Amino acid sequence: MNKAVELITEWGAFDDQHPEGSIEDFCRHYLAHQKERKPVPPEGRFLPVHSDGVLMRIIGRIFKLHTIYTVAALDGTGINTIDEYSLLNTVAQVGEPRKTEAIYAALQELSTGTDKLNRLKKLGYLTEYDDKDDKRSKRLKVTPKGEKVLIQCRRRISQLAEMMFHDMADDDRKLCIQLLKGVETKFSSIWQSHKGKDFEEIYGEVLPHHKKG
């Protein structure tokens, strides 16, 4: 196949899968898929052998390590956990959301999210007021005290991310973002609809072609 035609074909396939991708995104994607990478078998017993399982294990362990280091990163800021930071930051980013909106946008359960919001209010980082469109609901707003806390927390969290990924080339980091952002976007939009359902039902909805029978 002519090299130009081959490249255009590759670009067309990429564009179908990632319509919002830039030329730079395509170049990273193309080069990454041209590398000859021999699969490294996992060491030890009972470890995943399929690529999706290995990827999920890596992501899970990185998340766990991130959680461990977050304790040190947030020490002295007035925020105890990454979940508290996530809620406070979500309220600031969304812009005076309802309680439920903030909790679900931060990917947290309603009961535990409510407890964390109450703590943030007691600390003076958040305030709430009646929703003028729905008197049964409350809206949240970050206080000046909360803004100061957020500035410090954001700096620490940014330093933590830099610490964990500084060995990766910037193009590799951008490629990881490009490849994984679709998964995050997809499941962020549907996880609430799966609450209360058993796993087999959820699995069948996400992968209907894998349903038994």
PDB file of C-alpha atoms in Angstrom:
ATOM      1  CA  MET A   1       0.000   0.000   0.000  1.00  0.00           C
ATOM      2  CA  ASN A   2       1.231   3.512  -0.809  1.00  0.00           C
ATOM      3  CA  LYS A   3       2.590   5.125   2.368  1.00  0.00           C
ATOM      4  CA  ALA A   4       0.391   8.202   1.995  1.00  0.00           C
ATOM      5  CA  VAL A   5      -2.713   6.051   1.519  1.00  0.00           C
ATOM      6  CA  GLU A   6      -1.764   3.924   4.505  1.00  0.00           C
ATOM      7  CA  LEU A   7      -1.355   7.023   6.668  1.00  0.00           C
ATOM      8  CA  ILE A   8      -4.679   8.463   5.513  1.00  0.00           C
ATOM      9  CA  THR A   9      -6.368   5.134   6.253  1.00  0.00           C
ATOM     10  CA  GLU A  10      -4.888   5.118   9.754  1.00  0.00           C
ATOM     11  CA  TRP A  11      -6.008   8.721  10.249  1.00  0.00           C
ATOM     12  CA  GLY A  12      -9.537   7.874   9.106  1.00  0.00           C
ATOM     13  CA  ALA A  13      -9.790   4.976  11.569  1.00  0.00           C
ATOM     14  CA  PHE A  14      -8.461   7.182  14.369  1.00  0.00           C
ATOM     15  CA  ASP A  15     -10.865  10.006  13.517  1.00  0.00           C
ATOM     16  CA  ASP A  16     -13.837   7.626  13.613  1.00  0.00           C
ATOM     17  CA  GLN A  17     -12.847   6.456  17.089  1.00  0.00           C
ATOM     18  CA  HIS A  18     -11.701   9.837  18.423  1.00  0.00           C
ATOM     19  CA  PRO A  19     -13.593  12.560  16.508  1.00  0.00           C
ATOM     20  CA  GLU A  20     -12.342  15.301  18.832  1.00  0.00           C
ATOM     21  CA  GLY A  21      -8.711  14.205  18.581  1.00  0.00           C
ATOM     22  CA  SER A  22      -6.119  16.602  17.224  1.00  0.00           C
ATOM     23  CA  ILE A  23      -3.338  15.885  14.745  1.00  0.00           C
ATOM     24  CA  GLU A  24      -0.940  15.746  17.685  1.00  0.00           C
ATOM     25  CA  ASP A  25      -3.202  13.163  19.360  1.00  0.00           C
ATOM     26  CA  PHE A  26      -3.170  11.073  16.177  1.00  0.00           C
ATOM     27  CA  CYS A  27       0.618  11.220  15.924  1.00  0.00           C
ATOM     28  CA  ARG A  28       1.026   9.994  19.493  1.00  0.00           C
ATOM     29  CA  HIS A  29      -1.560   7.260  18.904  1.00  0.00           C
ATOM     30  CA  TYR A  30       0.054   6.152  15.631  1.00  0.00           C
ATOM     31  CA  LEU A  31       3.602   6.042  16.992  1.00  0.00           C
ATOM     32  CA  ALA A  32       2.526   4.186  20.111  1.00  0.00           C
ATOM     33  CA  HIS A  33       0.845   1.490  18.035  1.00  0.00           C
ATOM     34  CA  GLN A  34       3.872   1.103  15.783  1.00  0.00           C
ATOM     35  CA  LYS A  35       6.154   0.149  18.648  1.00  0.00           C
ATOM     36  CA  GLU A  36       6.861  -3.539  19.000  1.00  0.00           C
ATOM     37  CA  ARG A  37       6.097  -4.328  22.594  1.00  0.00           C
ATOM     38  CA  LYS A  38       6.414  -7.831  23.869  1.00  0.00           C
ATOM     39  CA  PRO A  39       3.827  -8.655  26.508  1.00  0.00           C
ATOM     40  CA  VAL A  40       5.335  -9.114  29.943  1.00  0.00           C
ATOM     41  CA  PRO A  41       3.722 -12.044  31.738  1.00  0.00           C
ATOM     42  CA  PRO A  42       2.620 -11.172  35.260  1.00  0.00           C
ATOM     43  CA  GLU A  43       4.640 -12.634  38.091  1.00  0.00           C
ATOM     44  CA  GLY A  44       2.972 -14.601  40.842  1.00  0.00           C
ATOM     45  CA  ARG A  45      -0.191 -16.633  41.113  1.00  0.00           C
ATOM     46  CA  PHE A  46      -3.767 -15.501  40.505  1.00  0.00           C
ATOM     47  CA  LEU A  47      -2.796 -12.342  38.632  1.00  0.00           C
ATOM     48  CA  PRO A  48      -4.826 -11.227  35.579  1.00  0.00           C
ATOM     49  CA  VAL A  49      -3.614 -12.557  32.245  1.00  0.00           C
ATOM     50  CA  HIS A  50      -5.873 -10.553  29.901  1.00  0.00           C
ATOM     51  CA  SER A  51      -4.850  -7.031  28.952  1.00  0.00           C
ATOM     52  CA  ASP A  52      -8.007  -5.429  30.380  1.00  0.00           C
ATOM     53  CA  GLY A  53      -7.395  -7.108  33.744  1.00  0.00           C
ATOM     54  CA  VAL A  54      -3.721  -6.133  33.800  1.00  0.00           C
ATOM     55  CA  LEU A  55      -4.612  -2.533  32.893  1.00  0.00           C
ATOM     56  CA  MET A  56      -7.261  -2.364  35.607  1.00  0.00           C
ATOM     57  CA  ARG A  57      -4.831  -3.778  38.167  1.00  0.00           C
ATOM     58  CA  ILE A  58      -2.226  -1.150  37.270  1.00  0.00           C
ATOM     59  CA  ILE A  59      -4.787   1.661  37.444  1.00  0.00           C
ATOM     60  CA  GLY A  60      -6.120   0.335  40.750  1.00  0.00           C
ATOM     61  CA  ARG A  61      -2.674   0.089  42.321  1.00  0.00           C
ATOM     62  CA  ILE A  62      -1.696   3.569  41.113  1.00  0.00           C
ATOM     63  CA  PHE A  63      -4.942   4.892  42.615  1.00  0.00           C
ATOM     64  CA  LYS A  64      -4.193   3.118  45.895  1.00  0.00           C
ATOM     65  CA  LEU A  65      -0.662   4.550  45.970  1.00  0.00           C
ATOM     66  CA  HIS A  66      -2.055   7.985  45.146  1.00  0.00           C
ATOM     67  CA  THR A  67      -4.482   7.656  48.068  1.00  0.00           C
ATOM     68  CA  ILE A  68      -1.640   6.718  50.423  1.00  0.00           C
ATOM     69  CA  TYR A  69       0.497   9.683  49.412  1.00  0.00           C
ATOM     70  CA  THR A  70      -2.513  12.008  49.508  1.00  0.00           C
ATOM     71  CA  VAL A  71      -2.614  11.646  53.288  1.00  0.00           C
ATOM     72  CA  ALA A  72       0.836  13.243  53.506  1.00  0.00           C
ATOM     73  CA  ALA A  73       0.078  15.775  50.770  1.00  0.00           C
ATOM     74  CA  LEU A  74      -3.048  17.087  52.535  1.00  0.00           C
ATOM     75  CA  ASP A  75      -1.551  17.057  56.026  1.00  0.00           C
ATOM     76  CA  GLY A  76      -1.880  20.479  57.591  1.00  0.00           C
ATOM     77  CA  THR A  77      -4.223  21.871  54.943  1.00  0.00           C
ATOM     78  CA  GLY A  78      -7.436  21.448  56.957  1.00  0.00           C
ATOM     79  CA  ILE A  79      -8.691  18.776  54.542  1.00  0.00           C
ATOM     80  CA  ASN A  80      -8.464  15.165  55.724  1.00  0.00           C
ATOM     81  CA  THR A  81      -9.095  13.053  52.646  1.00  0.00           C
ATOM     82  CA  ILE A  82      -9.056  13.156  48.858  1.00  0.00           C
ATOM     83  CA  ASP A  83     -12.855  12.761  48.926  1.00  0.00           C
ATOM     84  CA  GLU A  84     -13.242  15.938  50.996  1.00  0.00           C
ATOM     85  CA  TYR A  85     -10.943  17.784  48.619  1.00  0.00           C
ATOM     86  CA  SER A  86     -12.867  16.419  45.637  1.00  0.00           C
ATOM     87  CA  LEU A  87     -16.178  17.668  47.040  1.00  0.00           C
ATOM     88  CA  LEU A  88     -14.858  21.128  47.891  1.00  0.00           C
ATOM     89  CA  ASN A  89     -13.164  21.434  44.519  1.00  0.00           C
ATOM     90  CA  THR A  90     -16.303  20.217  42.722  1.00  0.00           C
ATOM     91  CA  VAL A  91     -18.446  22.881  44.401  1.00  0.00           C
ATOM     92  CA  ALA A  92     -15.931  25.521  43.280  1.00  0.00           C
ATOM     93  CA  GLN A  93     -15.758  24.217  39.723  1.00  0.00           C
ATOM     94  CA  VAL A  94     -19.457  23.566  39.134  1.00  0.00           C
ATOM     95  CA  GLY A  95     -20.463  26.916  40.597  1.00  0.00           C
ATOM     96  CA  GLU A  96     -22.911  26.798  43.514  1.00  0.00           C
ATOM     97  CA  PRO A  97     -24.475  23.380  42.775  1.00  0.00           C
ATOM     98  CA  ARG A  98     -27.192  21.577  44.668  1.00  0.00           C
ATOM     99  CA  LYS A  99     -25.934  19.112  47.284  1.00  0.00           C
ATOM    100  CA  THR A 100     -26.812  16.046  45.235  1.00  0.00           C
ATOM    101  CA  GLU A 101     -25.206  17.535  42.133  1.00  0.00           C
ATOM    102  CA  ALA A 102     -21.940  18.097  43.975  1.00  0.00           C
ATOM    103  CA  ILE A 103     -21.925  14.637  45.527  1.00  0.00           C
ATOM    104  CA  TYR A 104     -22.646  12.764  42.303  1.00  0.00           C
ATOM    105  CA  ALA A 105     -20.282  14.924  40.237  1.00  0.00           C
ATOM    106  CA  ALA A 106     -17.554  13.948  42.713  1.00  0.00           C
ATOM    107  CA  LEU A 107     -18.499  10.266  42.192  1.00  0.00           C
ATOM    108  CA  GLN A 108     -19.520   9.733  45.813  1.00  0.00           C
ATOM    109  CA  GLU A 109     -22.405   8.024  47.556  1.00  0.00           C
ATOM    110  CA  LEU A 110     -25.197  10.257  48.829  1.00  0.00           C
ATOM    111  CA  SER A 111     -24.943   9.344  52.531  1.00  0.00           C
ATOM    112  CA  THR A 112     -21.170   9.561  52.905  1.00  0.00           C
ATOM    113  CA  GLY A 113     -21.016  12.593  50.620  1.00  0.00           C
ATOM    114  CA  THR A 114     -23.591  14.365  52.784  1.00  0.00           C
ATOM    115  CA  ASP A 115     -21.522  13.643  55.914  1.00  0.00           C
ATOM    116  CA  LYS A 116     -18.404  15.081  54.276  1.00  0.00           C
ATOM    117  CA  LEU A 117     -20.274  18.187  53.125  1.00  0.00           C
ATOM    118  CA  ASN A 118     -21.543  18.724  56.678  1.00  0.00           C
ATOM    119  CA  ARG A 119     -17.974  18.553  57.974  1.00  0.00           C
ATOM    120  CA  LEU A 120     -16.794  21.052  55.363  1.00  0.00           C
ATOM    121  CA  LYS A 121     -19.607  23.399  56.405  1.00  0.00           C
ATOM    122  CA  LYS A 122     -18.708  23.064  60.106  1.00  0.00           C
ATOM    123  CA  LEU A 123     -15.128  23.960  59.256  1.00  0.00           C
ATOM    124  CA  GLY A 124     -16.364  27.085  57.507  1.00  0.00           C
ATOM    125  CA  TYR A 125     -15.218  26.043  54.027  1.00  0.00           C
ATOM    126  CA  LEU A 126     -18.733  25.845  52.594  1.00  0.00           C
ATOM    127  CA  THR A 127     -21.979  27.689  53.101  1.00  0.00           C
ATOM    128  CA  GLU A 128     -25.444  26.762  51.887  1.00  0.00           C
ATOM    129  CA  TYR A 129     -28.541  28.693  50.927  1.00  0.00           C
ATOM    130  CA  ASP A 130     -32.056  27.973  49.663  1.00  0.00           C
ATOM    131  CA  ASP A 131     -32.403  27.242  45.969  1.00  0.00           C
ATOM    132  CA  LYS A 132     -34.643  30.016  44.604  1.00  0.00           C
ATOM    133  CA  ASP A 133     -36.032  27.611  41.966  1.00  0.00           C
ATOM    134  CA  ASP A 134     -36.689  24.745  44.387  1.00  0.00           C
ATOM    135  CA  LYS A 135     -37.253  25.625  48.038  1.00  0.00           C
ATOM    136  CA  ARG A 136     -36.796  21.967  48.999  1.00  0.00           C
ATOM    137  CA  SER A 137     -33.180  22.046  47.809  1.00  0.00           C
ATOM    138  CA  LYS A 138     -30.059  23.733  49.074  1.00  0.00           C
ATOM    139  CA  ARG A 139     -27.196  25.140  47.043  1.00  0.00           C
ATOM    140  CA  LEU A 140     -23.574  25.195  48.127  1.00  0.00           C
ATOM    141  CA  LYS A 141     -20.959  27.919  47.847  1.00  0.00           C
ATOM    142  CA  VAL A 142     -17.276  27.935  48.748  1.00  0.00           C
ATOM    143  CA  THR A 143     -16.449  30.564  51.377  1.00  0.00           C
ATOM    144  CA  PRO A 144     -13.368  32.814  51.280  1.00  0.00           C
ATOM    145  CA  LYS A 145     -11.868  30.534  53.942  1.00  0.00           C
ATOM    146  CA  GLY A 146     -12.588  27.538  51.735  1.00  0.00           C
ATOM    147  CA  GLU A 147     -10.965  29.248  48.743  1.00  0.00           C
ATOM    148  CA  LYS A 148      -7.738  29.696  50.705  1.00  0.00           C
ATOM    149  CA  VAL A 149      -7.787  26.012  51.657  1.00  0.00           C
ATOM    150  CA  LEU A 150      -8.411  25.011  48.050  1.00  0.00           C
ATOM    151  CA  ILE A 151      -5.413  27.019  46.816  1.00  0.00           C
ATOM    152  CA  GLN A 152      -3.114  25.114  49.163  1.00  0.00           C
ATOM    153  CA  CYS A 153      -4.727  21.734  48.434  1.00  0.00           C
ATOM    154  CA  ARG A 154      -4.568  22.214  44.674  1.00  0.00           C
ATOM    155  CA  ARG A 155      -0.872  23.027  44.902  1.00  0.00           C
ATOM    156  CA  ARG A 156      -0.191  19.908  46.989  1.00  0.00           C
ATOM    157  CA  ILE A 157      -2.278  17.644  44.730  1.00  0.00           C
ATOM    158  CA  SER A 158      -0.538  19.075  41.673  1.00  0.00           C
ATOM    159  CA  GLN A 159       2.850  18.397  43.273  1.00  0.00           C
ATOM    160  CA  LEU A 160       1.752  14.839  44.065  1.00  0.00           C
ATOM    161  CA  ALA A 161       0.766  14.218  40.429  1.00  0.00           C
ATOM    162  CA  GLU A 162       4.094  15.656  39.292  1.00  0.00           C
ATOM    163  CA  MET A 163       5.939  13.422  41.752  1.00  0.00           C
ATOM    164  CA  MET A 164       4.188  10.270  40.575  1.00  0.00           C
ATOM    165  CA  PHE A 165       4.438  10.843  36.815  1.00  0.00           C
ATOM    166  CA  HIS A 166       7.608  12.893  36.395  1.00  0.00           C
ATOM    167  CA  ASP A 167       9.470   9.902  34.915  1.00  0.00           C
ATOM    168  CA  MET A 168       7.015   9.686  32.012  1.00  0.00           C
ATOM    169  CA  ALA A 169       7.571  11.714  28.860  1.00  0.00           C
ATOM    170  CA  ASP A 170       4.941  14.406  28.312  1.00  0.00           C
ATOM    171  CA  ASP A 171       3.806  12.754  25.063  1.00  0.00           C
ATOM    172  CA  ASP A 172       3.285   9.471  26.926  1.00  0.00           C
ATOM    173  CA  ARG A 173       1.208  11.225  29.583  1.00  0.00           C
ATOM    174  CA  LYS A 174      -0.919  12.877  26.894  1.00  0.00           C
ATOM    175  CA  LEU A 175      -1.358   9.539  25.148  1.00  0.00           C
ATOM    176  CA  CYS A 176      -2.578   7.946  28.399  1.00  0.00           C
ATOM    177  CA  ILE A 177      -5.087  10.789  28.825  1.00  0.00           C
ATOM    178  CA  GLN A 178      -6.238  10.392  25.240  1.00  0.00           C
ATOM    179  CA  LEU A 179      -6.723   6.631  25.559  1.00  0.00           C
ATOM    180  CA  LEU A 180      -8.414   6.632  28.970  1.00  0.00           C
ATOM    181  CA  LYS A 181     -10.578   9.757  28.969  1.00  0.00           C
ATOM    182  CA  GLY A 182     -13.320   7.959  27.016  1.00  0.00           C
ATOM    183  CA  VAL A 183     -13.667   5.314  29.729  1.00  0.00           C
ATOM    184  CA  GLU A 184     -13.910   7.981  32.436  1.00  0.00           C
ATOM    185  CA  THR A 185     -16.462   9.994  30.464  1.00  0.00           C
ATOM    186  CA  LYS A 186     -18.614   6.960  29.659  1.00  0.00           C
ATOM    187  CA  PHE A 187     -18.878   5.529  33.154  1.00  0.00           C
ATOM    188  CA  SER A 188     -19.173   8.932  34.849  1.00  0.00           C
ATOM    189  CA  SER A 189     -22.397   9.425  32.900  1.00  0.00           C
ATOM    190  CA  ILE A 190     -23.979   6.025  33.637  1.00  0.00           C
ATOM    191  CA  TRP A 191     -22.836   4.865  37.090  1.00  0.00           C
ATOM    192  CA  GLN A 192     -25.848   6.359  38.888  1.00  0.00           C
ATOM    193  CA  SER A 193     -28.242   4.354  36.685  1.00  0.00           C
ATOM    194  CA  HIS A 194     -26.580   1.163  37.944  1.00  0.00           C
ATOM    195  CA  LYS A 195     -27.195   1.813  41.634  1.00  0.00           C
ATOM    196  CA  GLY A 196     -29.176  -1.017  43.235  1.00  0.00           C
ATOM    197  CA  LYS A 197     -28.640  -3.438  40.346  1.00  0.00           C
ATOM    198  CA  ASP A 198     -26.668  -6.659  40.632  1.00  0.00           C
ATOM    199  CA  PHE A 199     -23.443  -6.980  38.720  1.00  0.00           C
ATOM    200  CA  GLU A 200     -24.720  -9.428  36.112  1.00  0.00           C
ATOM    201  CA  GLU A 201     -27.453  -6.954  35.140  1.00  0.00           C
ATOM    202  CA  ILE A 202     -24.957  -4.092  34.934  1.00  0.00           C
ATOM    203  CA  TYR A 203     -22.566  -6.232  32.885  1.00  0.00           C
ATOM    204  CA  GLY A 204     -25.364  -7.148  30.492  1.00  0.00           C
ATOM    205  CA  GLU A 205     -26.312  -3.489  29.994  1.00  0.00           C
ATOM    206  CA  VAL A 206     -22.736  -2.390  29.307  1.00  0.00           C
ATOM    207  CA  LEU A 207     -21.934  -5.425  27.141  1.00  0.00           C
ATOM    208  CA  PRO A 208     -25.306  -6.558  25.727  1.00  0.00           C
ATOM    209  CA  HIS A 209     -23.659  -8.791  23.131  1.00  0.00           C
ATOM    210  CA  HIS A 210     -22.154 -10.846  25.978  1.00  0.00           C
ATOM    211  CA  LYS A 211     -25.510 -11.664  27.550  1.00  0.00           C
ATOM    212  CA  LYS A 212     -26.128 -15.323  28.163  1.00  0.00           C
ATOM    213  CA  GLY A 213     -28.901 -17.033  26.278  1.00  0.00           C
TER     214      GLY A 213
END
